[in-house]
mmCIF file of C-alpha atoms and ligand atoms in Angstrom:
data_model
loop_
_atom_site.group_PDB
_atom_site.id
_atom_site.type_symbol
_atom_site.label_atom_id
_atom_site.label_comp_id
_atom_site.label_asym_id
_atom_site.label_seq_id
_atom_site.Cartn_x
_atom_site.Cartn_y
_atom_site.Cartn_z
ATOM 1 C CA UNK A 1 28.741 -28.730 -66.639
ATOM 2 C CA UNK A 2 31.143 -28.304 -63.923
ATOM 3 C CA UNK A 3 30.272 -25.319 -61.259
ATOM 4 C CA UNK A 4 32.979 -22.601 -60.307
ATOM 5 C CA UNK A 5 32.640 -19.437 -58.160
ATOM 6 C CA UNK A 6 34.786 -16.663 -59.005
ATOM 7 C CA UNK A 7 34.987 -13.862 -56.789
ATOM 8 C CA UNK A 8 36.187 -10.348 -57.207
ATOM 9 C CA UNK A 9 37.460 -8.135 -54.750
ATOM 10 C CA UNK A 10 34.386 -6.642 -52.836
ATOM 11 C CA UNK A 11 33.704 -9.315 -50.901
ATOM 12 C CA UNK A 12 35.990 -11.741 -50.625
ATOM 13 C CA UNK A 13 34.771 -13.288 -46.957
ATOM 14 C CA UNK A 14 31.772 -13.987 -48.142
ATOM 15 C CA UNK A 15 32.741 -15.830 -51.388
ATOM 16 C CA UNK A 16 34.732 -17.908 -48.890
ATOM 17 C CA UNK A 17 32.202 -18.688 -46.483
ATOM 18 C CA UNK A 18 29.866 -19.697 -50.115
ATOM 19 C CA UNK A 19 32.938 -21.929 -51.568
ATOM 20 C CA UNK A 20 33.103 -23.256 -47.563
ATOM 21 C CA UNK A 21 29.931 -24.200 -47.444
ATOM 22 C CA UNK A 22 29.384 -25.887 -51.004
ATOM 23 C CA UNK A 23 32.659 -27.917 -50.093
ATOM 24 C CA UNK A 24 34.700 -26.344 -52.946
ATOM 25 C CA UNK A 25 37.085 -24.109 -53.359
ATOM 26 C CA UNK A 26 37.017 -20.685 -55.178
ATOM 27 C CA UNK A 27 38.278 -20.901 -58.683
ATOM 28 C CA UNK A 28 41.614 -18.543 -59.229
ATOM 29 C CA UNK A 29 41.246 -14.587 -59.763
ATOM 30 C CA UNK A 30 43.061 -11.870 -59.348
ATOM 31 C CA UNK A 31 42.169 -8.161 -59.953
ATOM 32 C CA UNK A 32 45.244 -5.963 -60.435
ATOM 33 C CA UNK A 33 44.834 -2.367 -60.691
ATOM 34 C CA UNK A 34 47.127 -0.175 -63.004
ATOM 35 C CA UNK A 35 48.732 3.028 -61.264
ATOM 36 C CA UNK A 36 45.914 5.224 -62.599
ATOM 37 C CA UNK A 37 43.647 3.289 -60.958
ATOM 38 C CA UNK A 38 42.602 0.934 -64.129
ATOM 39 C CA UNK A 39 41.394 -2.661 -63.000
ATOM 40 C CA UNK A 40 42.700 -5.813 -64.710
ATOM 41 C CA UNK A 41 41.240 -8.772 -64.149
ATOM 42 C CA UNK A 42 42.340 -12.093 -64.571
ATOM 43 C CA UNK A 43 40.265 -15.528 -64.162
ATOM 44 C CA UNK A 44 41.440 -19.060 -63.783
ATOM 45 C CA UNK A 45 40.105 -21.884 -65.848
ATOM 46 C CA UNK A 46 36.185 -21.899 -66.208
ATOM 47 C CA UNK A 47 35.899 -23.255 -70.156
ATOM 48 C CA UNK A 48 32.610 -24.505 -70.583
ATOM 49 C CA UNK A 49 31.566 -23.724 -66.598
ATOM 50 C CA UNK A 50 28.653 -23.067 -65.121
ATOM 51 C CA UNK A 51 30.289 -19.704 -62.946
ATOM 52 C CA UNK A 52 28.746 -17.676 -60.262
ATOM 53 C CA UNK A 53 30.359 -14.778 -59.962
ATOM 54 C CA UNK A 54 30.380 -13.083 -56.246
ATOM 55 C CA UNK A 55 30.880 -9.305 -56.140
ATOM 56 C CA UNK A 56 27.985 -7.326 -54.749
ATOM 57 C CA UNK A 57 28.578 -3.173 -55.430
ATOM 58 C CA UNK A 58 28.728 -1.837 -51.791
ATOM 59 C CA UNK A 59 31.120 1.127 -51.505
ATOM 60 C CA UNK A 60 33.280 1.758 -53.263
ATOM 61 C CA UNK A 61 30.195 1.224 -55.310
ATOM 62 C CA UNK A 62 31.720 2.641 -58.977
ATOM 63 C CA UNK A 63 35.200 0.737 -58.205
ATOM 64 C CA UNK A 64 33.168 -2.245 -57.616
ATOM 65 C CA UNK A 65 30.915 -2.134 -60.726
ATOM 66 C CA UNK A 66 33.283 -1.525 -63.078
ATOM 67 C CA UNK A 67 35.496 -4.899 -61.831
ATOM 68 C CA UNK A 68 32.123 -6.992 -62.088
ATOM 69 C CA UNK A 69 31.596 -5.437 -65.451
ATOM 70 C CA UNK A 70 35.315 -6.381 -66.762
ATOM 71 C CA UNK A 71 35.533 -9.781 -64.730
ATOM 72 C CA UNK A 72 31.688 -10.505 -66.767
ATOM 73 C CA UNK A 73 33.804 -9.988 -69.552
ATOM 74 C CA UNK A 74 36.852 -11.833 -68.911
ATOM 75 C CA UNK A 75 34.760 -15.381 -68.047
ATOM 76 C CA UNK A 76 32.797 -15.052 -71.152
ATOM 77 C CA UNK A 77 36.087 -14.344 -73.339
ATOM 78 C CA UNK A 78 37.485 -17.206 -70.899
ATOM 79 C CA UNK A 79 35.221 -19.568 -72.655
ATOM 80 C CA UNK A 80 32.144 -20.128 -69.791
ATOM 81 C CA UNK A 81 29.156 -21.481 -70.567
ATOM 82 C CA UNK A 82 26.810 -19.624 -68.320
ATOM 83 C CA UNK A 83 27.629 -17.152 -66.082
ATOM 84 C CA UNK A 84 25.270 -15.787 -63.253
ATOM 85 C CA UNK A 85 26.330 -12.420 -61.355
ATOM 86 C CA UNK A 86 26.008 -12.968 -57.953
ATOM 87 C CA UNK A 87 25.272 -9.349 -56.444
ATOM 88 C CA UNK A 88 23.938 -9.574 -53.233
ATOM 89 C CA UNK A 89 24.138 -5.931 -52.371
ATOM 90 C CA UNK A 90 23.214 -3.917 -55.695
ATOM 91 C CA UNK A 91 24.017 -0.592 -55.463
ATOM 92 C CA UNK A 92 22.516 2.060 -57.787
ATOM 93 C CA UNK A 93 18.966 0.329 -57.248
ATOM 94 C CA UNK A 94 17.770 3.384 -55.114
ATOM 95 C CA UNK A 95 17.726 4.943 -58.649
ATOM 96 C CA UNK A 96 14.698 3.142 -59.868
ATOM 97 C CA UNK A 97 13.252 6.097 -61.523
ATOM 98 C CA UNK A 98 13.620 9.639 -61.704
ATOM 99 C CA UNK A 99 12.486 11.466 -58.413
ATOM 100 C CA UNK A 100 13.135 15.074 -60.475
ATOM 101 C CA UNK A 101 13.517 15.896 -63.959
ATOM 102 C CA UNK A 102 17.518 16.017 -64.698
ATOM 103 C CA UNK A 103 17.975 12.674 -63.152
ATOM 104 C CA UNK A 104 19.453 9.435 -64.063
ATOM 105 C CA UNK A 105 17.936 5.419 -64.291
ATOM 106 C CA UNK A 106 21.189 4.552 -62.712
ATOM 107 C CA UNK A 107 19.676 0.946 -61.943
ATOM 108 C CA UNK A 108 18.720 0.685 -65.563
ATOM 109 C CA UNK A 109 22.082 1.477 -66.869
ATOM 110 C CA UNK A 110 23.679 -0.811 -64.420
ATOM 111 C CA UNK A 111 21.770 -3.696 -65.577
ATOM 112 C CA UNK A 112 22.098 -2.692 -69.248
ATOM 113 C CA UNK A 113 25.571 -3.057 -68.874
ATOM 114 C CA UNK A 114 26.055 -6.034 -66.574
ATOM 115 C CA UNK A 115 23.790 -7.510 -69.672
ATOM 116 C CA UNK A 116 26.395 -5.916 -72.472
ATOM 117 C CA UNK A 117 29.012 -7.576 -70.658
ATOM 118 C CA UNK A 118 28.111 -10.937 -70.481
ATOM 119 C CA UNK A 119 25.665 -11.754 -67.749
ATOM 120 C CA UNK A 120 23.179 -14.650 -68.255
ATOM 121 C CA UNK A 121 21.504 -14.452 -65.299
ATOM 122 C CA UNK A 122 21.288 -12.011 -61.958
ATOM 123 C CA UNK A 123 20.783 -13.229 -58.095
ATOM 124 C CA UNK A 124 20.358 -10.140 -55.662
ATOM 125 C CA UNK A 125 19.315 -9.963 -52.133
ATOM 126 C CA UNK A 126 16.298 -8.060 -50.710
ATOM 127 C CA UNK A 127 16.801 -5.110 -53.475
ATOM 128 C CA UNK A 128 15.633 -2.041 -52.765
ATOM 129 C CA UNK A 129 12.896 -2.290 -55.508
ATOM 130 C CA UNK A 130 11.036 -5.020 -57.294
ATOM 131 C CA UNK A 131 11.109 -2.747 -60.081
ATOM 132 C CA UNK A 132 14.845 -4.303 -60.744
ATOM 133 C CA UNK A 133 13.733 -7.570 -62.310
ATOM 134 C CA UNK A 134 11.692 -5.761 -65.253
ATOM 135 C CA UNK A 135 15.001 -3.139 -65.514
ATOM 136 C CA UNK A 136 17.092 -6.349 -66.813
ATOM 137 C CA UNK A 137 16.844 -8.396 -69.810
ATOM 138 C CA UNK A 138 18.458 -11.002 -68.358
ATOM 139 C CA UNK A 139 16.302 -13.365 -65.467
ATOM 140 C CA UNK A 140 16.819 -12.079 -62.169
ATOM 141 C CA UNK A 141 16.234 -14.131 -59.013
ATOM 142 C CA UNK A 142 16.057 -12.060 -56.085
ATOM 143 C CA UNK A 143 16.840 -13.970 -52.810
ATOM 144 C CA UNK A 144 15.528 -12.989 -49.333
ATOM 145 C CA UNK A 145 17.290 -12.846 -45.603
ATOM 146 C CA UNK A 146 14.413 -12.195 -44.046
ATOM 147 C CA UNK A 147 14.031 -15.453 -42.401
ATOM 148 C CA UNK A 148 17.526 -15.814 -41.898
ATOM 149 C CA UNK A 149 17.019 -12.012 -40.010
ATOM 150 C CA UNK A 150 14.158 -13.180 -38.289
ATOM 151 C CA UNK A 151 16.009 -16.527 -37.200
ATOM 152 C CA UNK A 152 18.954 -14.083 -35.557
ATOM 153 C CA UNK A 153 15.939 -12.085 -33.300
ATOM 154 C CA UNK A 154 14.095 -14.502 -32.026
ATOM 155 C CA UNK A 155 12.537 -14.626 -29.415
ATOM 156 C CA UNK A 156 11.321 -11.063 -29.751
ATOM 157 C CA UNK A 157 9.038 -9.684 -26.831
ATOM 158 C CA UNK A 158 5.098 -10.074 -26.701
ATOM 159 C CA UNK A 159 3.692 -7.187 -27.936
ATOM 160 C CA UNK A 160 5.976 -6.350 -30.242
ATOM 161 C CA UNK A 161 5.459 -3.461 -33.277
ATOM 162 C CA UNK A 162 7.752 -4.047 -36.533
ATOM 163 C CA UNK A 163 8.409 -0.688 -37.656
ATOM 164 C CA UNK A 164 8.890 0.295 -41.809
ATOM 165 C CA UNK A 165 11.134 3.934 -41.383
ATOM 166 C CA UNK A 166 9.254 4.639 -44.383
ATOM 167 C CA UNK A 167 6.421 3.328 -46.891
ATOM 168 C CA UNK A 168 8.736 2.403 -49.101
ATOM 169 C CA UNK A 169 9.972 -0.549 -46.456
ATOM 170 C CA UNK A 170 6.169 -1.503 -45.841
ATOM 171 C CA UNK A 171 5.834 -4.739 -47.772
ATOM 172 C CA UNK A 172 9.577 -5.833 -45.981
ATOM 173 C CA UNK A 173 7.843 -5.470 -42.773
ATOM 174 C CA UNK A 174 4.679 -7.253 -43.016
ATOM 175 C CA UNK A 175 7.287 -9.645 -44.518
ATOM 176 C CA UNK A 176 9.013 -9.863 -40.830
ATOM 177 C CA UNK A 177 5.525 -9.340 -39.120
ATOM 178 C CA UNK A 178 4.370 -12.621 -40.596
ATOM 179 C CA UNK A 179 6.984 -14.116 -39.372
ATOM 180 C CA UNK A 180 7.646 -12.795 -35.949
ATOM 181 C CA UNK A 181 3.354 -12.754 -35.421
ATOM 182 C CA UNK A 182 3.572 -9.005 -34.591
ATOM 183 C CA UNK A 183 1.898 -5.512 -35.600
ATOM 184 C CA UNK A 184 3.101 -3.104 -38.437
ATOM 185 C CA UNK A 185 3.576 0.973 -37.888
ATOM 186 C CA UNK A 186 4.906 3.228 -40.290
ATOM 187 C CA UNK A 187 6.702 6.068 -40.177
ATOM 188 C CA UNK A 188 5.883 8.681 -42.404
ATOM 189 C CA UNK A 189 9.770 10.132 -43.810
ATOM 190 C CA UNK A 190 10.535 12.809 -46.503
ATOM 191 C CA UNK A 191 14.385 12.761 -47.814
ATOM 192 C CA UNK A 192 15.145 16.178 -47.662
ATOM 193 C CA UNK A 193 19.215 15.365 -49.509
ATOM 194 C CA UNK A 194 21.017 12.358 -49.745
ATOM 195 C CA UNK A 195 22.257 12.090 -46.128
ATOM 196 C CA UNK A 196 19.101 14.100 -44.666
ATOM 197 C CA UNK A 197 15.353 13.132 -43.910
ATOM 198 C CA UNK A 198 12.584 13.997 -42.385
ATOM 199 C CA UNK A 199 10.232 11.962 -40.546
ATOM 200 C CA UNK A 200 7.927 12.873 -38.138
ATOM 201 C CA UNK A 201 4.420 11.140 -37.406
ATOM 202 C CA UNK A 202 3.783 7.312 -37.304
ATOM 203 C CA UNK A 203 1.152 5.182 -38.766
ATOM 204 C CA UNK A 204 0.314 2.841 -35.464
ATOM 205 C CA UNK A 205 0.096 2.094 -31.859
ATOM 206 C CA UNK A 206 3.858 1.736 -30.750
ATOM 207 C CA UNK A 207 3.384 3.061 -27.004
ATOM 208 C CA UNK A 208 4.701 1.489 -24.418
ATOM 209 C CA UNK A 209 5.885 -1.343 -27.083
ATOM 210 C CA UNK A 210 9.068 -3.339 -28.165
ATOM 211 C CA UNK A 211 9.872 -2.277 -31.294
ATOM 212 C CA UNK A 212 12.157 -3.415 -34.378
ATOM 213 C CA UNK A 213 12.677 -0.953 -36.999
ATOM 214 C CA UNK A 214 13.663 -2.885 -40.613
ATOM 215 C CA UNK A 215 14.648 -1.718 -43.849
ATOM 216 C CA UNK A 216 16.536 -2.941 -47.107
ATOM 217 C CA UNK A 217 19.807 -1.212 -46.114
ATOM 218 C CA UNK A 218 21.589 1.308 -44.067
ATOM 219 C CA UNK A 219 23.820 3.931 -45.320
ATOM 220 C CA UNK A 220 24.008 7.052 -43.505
ATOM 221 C CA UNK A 221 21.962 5.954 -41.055
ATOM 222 C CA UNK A 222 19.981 8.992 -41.326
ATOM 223 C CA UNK A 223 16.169 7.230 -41.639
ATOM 224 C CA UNK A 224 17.125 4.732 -39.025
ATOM 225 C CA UNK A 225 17.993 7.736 -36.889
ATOM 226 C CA UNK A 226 14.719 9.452 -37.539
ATOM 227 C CA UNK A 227 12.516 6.778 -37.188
ATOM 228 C CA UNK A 228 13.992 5.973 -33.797
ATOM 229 C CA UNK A 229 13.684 9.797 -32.656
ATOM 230 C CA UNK A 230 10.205 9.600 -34.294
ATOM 231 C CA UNK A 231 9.590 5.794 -31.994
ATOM 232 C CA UNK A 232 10.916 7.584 -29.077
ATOM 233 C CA UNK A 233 8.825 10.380 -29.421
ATOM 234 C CA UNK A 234 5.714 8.511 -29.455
ATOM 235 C CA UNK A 235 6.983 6.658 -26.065
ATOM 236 C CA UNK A 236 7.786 3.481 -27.481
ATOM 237 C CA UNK A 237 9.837 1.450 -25.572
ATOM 238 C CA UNK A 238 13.283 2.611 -25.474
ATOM 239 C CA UNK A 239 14.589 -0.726 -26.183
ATOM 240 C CA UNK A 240 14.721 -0.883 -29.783
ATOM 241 C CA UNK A 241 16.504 -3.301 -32.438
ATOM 242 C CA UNK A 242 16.795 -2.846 -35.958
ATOM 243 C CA UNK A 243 17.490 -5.233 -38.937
ATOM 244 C CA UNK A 244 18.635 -4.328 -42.310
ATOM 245 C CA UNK A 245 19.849 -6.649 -45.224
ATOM 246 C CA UNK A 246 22.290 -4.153 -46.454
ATOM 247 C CA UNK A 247 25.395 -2.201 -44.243
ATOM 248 C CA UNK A 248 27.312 -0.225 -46.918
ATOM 249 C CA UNK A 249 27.831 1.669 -43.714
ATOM 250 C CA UNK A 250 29.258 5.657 -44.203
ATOM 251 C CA UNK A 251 31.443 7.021 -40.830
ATOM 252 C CA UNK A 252 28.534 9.415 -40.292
ATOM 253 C CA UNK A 253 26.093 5.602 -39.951
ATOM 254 C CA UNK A 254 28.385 5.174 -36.744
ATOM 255 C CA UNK A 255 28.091 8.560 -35.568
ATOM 256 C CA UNK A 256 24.254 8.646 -35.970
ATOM 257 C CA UNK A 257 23.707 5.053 -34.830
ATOM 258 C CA UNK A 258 26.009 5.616 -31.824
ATOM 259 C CA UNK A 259 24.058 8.492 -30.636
ATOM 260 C CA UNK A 260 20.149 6.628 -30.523
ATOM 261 C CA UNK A 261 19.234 3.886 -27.892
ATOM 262 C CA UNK A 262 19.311 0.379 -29.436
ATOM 263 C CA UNK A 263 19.226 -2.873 -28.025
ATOM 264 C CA UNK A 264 20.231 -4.690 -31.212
ATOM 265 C CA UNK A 265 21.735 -3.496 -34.744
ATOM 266 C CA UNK A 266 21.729 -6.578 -37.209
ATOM 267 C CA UNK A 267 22.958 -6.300 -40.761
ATOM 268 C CA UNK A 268 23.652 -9.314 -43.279
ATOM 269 C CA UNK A 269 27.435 -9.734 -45.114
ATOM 270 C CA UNK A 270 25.756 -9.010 -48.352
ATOM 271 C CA UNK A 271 28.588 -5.390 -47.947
ATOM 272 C CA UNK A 272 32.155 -6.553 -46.530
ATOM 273 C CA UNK A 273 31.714 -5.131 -42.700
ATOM 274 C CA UNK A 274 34.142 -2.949 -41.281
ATOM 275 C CA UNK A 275 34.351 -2.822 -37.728
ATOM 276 C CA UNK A 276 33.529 1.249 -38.259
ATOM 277 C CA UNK A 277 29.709 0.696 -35.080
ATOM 278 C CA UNK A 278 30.756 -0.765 -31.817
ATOM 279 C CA UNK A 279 28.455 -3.674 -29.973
ATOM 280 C CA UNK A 280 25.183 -3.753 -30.471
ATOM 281 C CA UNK A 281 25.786 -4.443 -34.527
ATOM 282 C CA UNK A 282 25.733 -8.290 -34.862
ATOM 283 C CA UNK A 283 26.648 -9.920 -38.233
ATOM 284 C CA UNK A 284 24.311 -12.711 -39.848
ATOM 285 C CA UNK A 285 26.102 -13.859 -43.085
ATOM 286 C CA UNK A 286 24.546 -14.282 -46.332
ATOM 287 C CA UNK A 287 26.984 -17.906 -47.347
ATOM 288 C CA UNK A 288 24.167 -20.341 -46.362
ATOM 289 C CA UNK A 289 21.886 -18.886 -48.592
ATOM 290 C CA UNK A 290 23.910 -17.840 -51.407
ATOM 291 C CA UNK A 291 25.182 -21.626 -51.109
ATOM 292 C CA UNK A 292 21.801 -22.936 -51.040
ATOM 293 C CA UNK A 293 20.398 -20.964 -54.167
ATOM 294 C CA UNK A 294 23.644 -21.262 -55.945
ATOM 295 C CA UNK A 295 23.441 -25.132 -55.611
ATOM 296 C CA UNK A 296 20.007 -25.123 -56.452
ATOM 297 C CA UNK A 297 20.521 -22.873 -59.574
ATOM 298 C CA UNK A 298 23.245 -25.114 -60.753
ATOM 299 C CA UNK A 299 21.312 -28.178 -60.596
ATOM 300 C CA UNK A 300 18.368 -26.457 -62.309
ATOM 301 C CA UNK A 301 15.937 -26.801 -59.143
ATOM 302 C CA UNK A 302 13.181 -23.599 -58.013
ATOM 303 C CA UNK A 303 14.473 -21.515 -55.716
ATOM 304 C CA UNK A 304 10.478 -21.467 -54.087
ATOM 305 C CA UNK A 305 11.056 -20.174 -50.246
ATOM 306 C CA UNK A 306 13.953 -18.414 -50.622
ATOM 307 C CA UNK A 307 12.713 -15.527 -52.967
ATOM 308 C CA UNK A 308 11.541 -12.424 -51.929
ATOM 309 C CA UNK A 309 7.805 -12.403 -51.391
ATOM 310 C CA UNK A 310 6.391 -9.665 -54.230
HETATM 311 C C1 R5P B 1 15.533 4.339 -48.900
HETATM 312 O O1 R5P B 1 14.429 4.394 -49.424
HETATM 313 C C2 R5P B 1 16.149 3.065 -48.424
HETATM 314 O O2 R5P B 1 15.192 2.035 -48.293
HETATM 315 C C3 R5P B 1 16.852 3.259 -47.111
HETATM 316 O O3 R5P B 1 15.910 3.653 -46.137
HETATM 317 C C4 R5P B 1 17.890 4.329 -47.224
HETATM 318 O O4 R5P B 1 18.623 4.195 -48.409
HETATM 319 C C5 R5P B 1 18.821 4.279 -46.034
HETATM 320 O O5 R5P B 1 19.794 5.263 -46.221
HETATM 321 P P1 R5P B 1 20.305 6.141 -45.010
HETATM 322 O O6 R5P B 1 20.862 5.178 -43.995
HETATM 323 O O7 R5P B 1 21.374 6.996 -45.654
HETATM 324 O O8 R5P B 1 19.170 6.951 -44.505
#
């Protein structure tokens, strides 16, 4: 079965950097969109293909879902044989349950539908919950940059405390700790709205230590904020780095991130980066891996090391 990778319009960098590295070259696509805003999609040849399909959901997160869910479509009308949604960044995963009656699944009805619409099989990236895999029929292989992340800051300083901005990031950073031989702390955070937290105590010994605050993603940059006021506060050392797999980055991330002491500020390419935070941010793309499991997917081989640890 021949292999193709189509990509949409969310990322298309990082769908070149995959096709780069696998030594082919993306198959054709193009994604008009009708004066009211309507998408139309239109795929090149991939009868009887074995397609990957690159378009994670970072912002514009709706525009972005719906094109996946029509380009799903269009592959499987197309005549593919298998096709495998490549979403490194999934948004609506934060919605992994209801926090408050009133509220939504919305990771539950994404994967219904990316099911509805034709996907055989999911690959994400360091998802904000587990919980995803047993929200989708379908098999979902969820991929790690951690030790590509941990590869980009080394050497880190003796001594030094990974820090989870909130228990929800714990098992990520024991995941780095391993890795990087260090201590874990905790900080203890409340989300007060949906661009507000709280945090205020730590779980740890962080005086007087390097520090690197990690998480699954960074949006308004409001719990890396905290955490580092919260660091500060309990006279860590001020020179602080933080790694995240995820940037769907808001203006107010700059602002926030601009305004707290940090030595380094590493996201992955999972979201298509705009150059919206200034030096310290530093870029370590996703292609290697994505080429590396999508290889290894095609040729029916385990994916072993590079899954997420659960
Ligand atoms: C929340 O539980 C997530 O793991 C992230 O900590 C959160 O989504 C980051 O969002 P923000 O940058 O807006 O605080």
């Amino acid at each position: 079965m021949a292999l193709r990778i189509v990509s949409g319009t969310a990322n298309r960098p990082l769908a070149d950097a995959i096709a780069a590295a696998m030594g082919i070259a993306l198959t054709a696509c193009t994604v008009e969109r009708f004066p009211d805003g309507e998408v139309r999609p239109v795929v090149g040849n991939v009868r009887g293909a074995d397609v990957y399909l690159v378009q994670p959901t970072g912002p514009a997160v709706n525009e972005h879902v719906v094109e996946l869910l029509l380009l799903l479509d269009a592959c499987r009308r197309a005549g593919a044989a298998r096709v495998t949604a490549v979403v490194p960044y999934f948004g609506y995963a934060r919605q992994d349950r209801r926090s408050r009656s009133g509220e939504a699944v919305g990771a539950r009805v994404i994967a219904d539908a990316l099911a509805a619409a034709g996907a055989h099989r999911l690959v994400v990236v360091d998802p904000h919950t587990v919980a995803l895999e047993a929200m989708c029929a379908m098999p979902v292989e969820m991929l790690t940059s951690v030790p590509g992340l941990v590869g980009a800051l080394t050497p880190v300083a003796a001594e030094t405390v990974v820090v989870a901005p909130d228990f929800g990031a714990v098992k990520l950073a024991q995941h780095y700790a391993k890795l990087l031989d260090a201590a874990v702390a905790v900080v203890r955070k409340t989300r007060e709205t949906g661009t507000t937290v709280r945090a205020e105590e730590i779980v740890g010994d962080v005086r007087a230590r390097p520090t690197v605050v990690v998480d699954d993603m960074i949006s308004t940059g409001g719990t890396i904020e905290a955490a580092v006021r919260v660091l500060l506060a309990h006279h860590a050392e001020g020179d602080i780095a933080v790694a995240a797999t995820h940037g769907p980055l808001t203006a107010t991330a700059a602002e926030r991130l601009g305004a707290i002491p940090l030595r380094r500020l590493l996201v992955t390419d999972s979201v298509r980066q705009e150059p919206i935070l200034a030096p310290p941010r530093q870029v370590h793309s996703l292609a290697p891996l994505l080429a590396d499991a999508i290889g290894r997917l095609h040729r029916d081989e385990p994916l072993d090391e590079l899954l997420v640890r659960t």
